[in-house]
XYZ file of C-alpha atoms in Angstrom:
85
model
C -111.869 -19.466 -39.839
C -112.566 -19.850 -35.763
C -111.813 -23.048 -33.614
C -114.187 -24.775 -31.219
C -113.658 -24.653 -28.332
C -113.436 -28.850 -26.798
C -115.160 -30.242 -24.141
C -114.147 -31.773 -21.445
C -115.994 -34.784 -20.517
C -116.555 -35.942 -16.887
C -114.682 -39.291 -15.575
C -115.682 -39.365 -12.265
C -118.642 -42.143 -13.267
C -121.154 -42.329 -10.220
C -124.058 -43.828 -10.201
C -127.291 -43.876 -9.423
C -127.466 -44.995 -5.165
C -129.651 -48.133 -5.240
C -133.230 -48.463 -3.794
C -134.289 -50.756 -0.945
C -136.385 -53.097 -1.693
C -139.828 -52.487 -0.269
C -141.252 -55.088 1.075
C -145.169 -56.436 -0.629
C -147.682 -56.771 2.401
C -149.609 -60.248 1.196
C -152.377 -59.584 2.560
C -154.695 -62.413 3.890
C -157.078 -63.931 0.490
C -158.283 -66.565 2.693
C -162.468 -65.942 1.528
C -161.532 -65.440 -2.038
C -161.542 -69.690 -2.928
C -164.404 -70.656 -0.485
C -166.824 -68.217 -2.270
C -165.908 -69.375 -5.422
C -166.626 -72.616 -4.619
C -169.790 -71.389 -3.310
C -170.956 -68.460 -6.406
C -170.077 -72.913 -8.626
C -172.083 -75.099 -6.804
C -175.283 -72.276 -5.588
C -175.277 -71.140 -9.885
C -175.020 -75.329 -10.407
C -177.791 -75.884 -7.725
C -180.371 -73.710 -9.842
C -179.685 -74.928 -12.942
C -180.312 -78.698 -11.902
C -183.352 -77.461 -9.615
C -184.852 -76.206 -12.910
C -184.571 -78.929 -14.751
C -185.875 -81.078 -12.243
C -189.236 -79.211 -11.326
C -190.391 -78.524 -14.502
C -189.605 -74.353 -14.294
C -191.859 -73.920 -11.263
C -189.588 -73.084 -8.421
C -186.598 -71.372 -7.616
C -188.544 -68.325 -9.095
C -192.113 -69.559 -10.694
C -192.378 -66.453 -12.315
C -188.841 -65.478 -13.517
C -189.788 -68.922 -16.196
C -186.485 -69.315 -18.948
C -184.892 -65.849 -16.610
C -184.387 -68.910 -13.740
C -180.997 -70.043 -16.690
C -179.561 -66.425 -16.751
C -179.274 -66.173 -12.549
C -177.550 -69.757 -12.618
C -175.318 -68.773 -15.873
C -174.541 -65.772 -12.662
C -174.023 -66.983 -10.082
C -171.457 -68.986 -11.625
C -170.136 -66.328 -13.197
C -170.029 -64.394 -10.058
C -167.479 -67.858 -8.973
C -165.468 -67.057 -12.400
C -165.203 -63.041 -11.180
C -164.631 -63.988 -7.297
C -161.398 -65.960 -8.462
C -159.603 -63.328 -11.102
C -159.464 -62.273 -6.462
C -157.218 -65.976 -6.024
C -153.514 -65.290 -5.316
């Protein structure tokens, strides 16, 4: 039976070249906190005004949907808060 060939192993291991560190560019997000707080306060004020005026304000034809609008502002504030770093 024929003998199989013996493979030569390379003794010279050269590691791959090191990657250069890339600079992370941070964007200016100073607008996030004021917008987030403004959305929270608008939503809270919308709901409070609706309850204090017995549903006559902020928008009378919406009726109880004014609560949904107020919570929509609050939800938008939480959406904006995801951009805060």
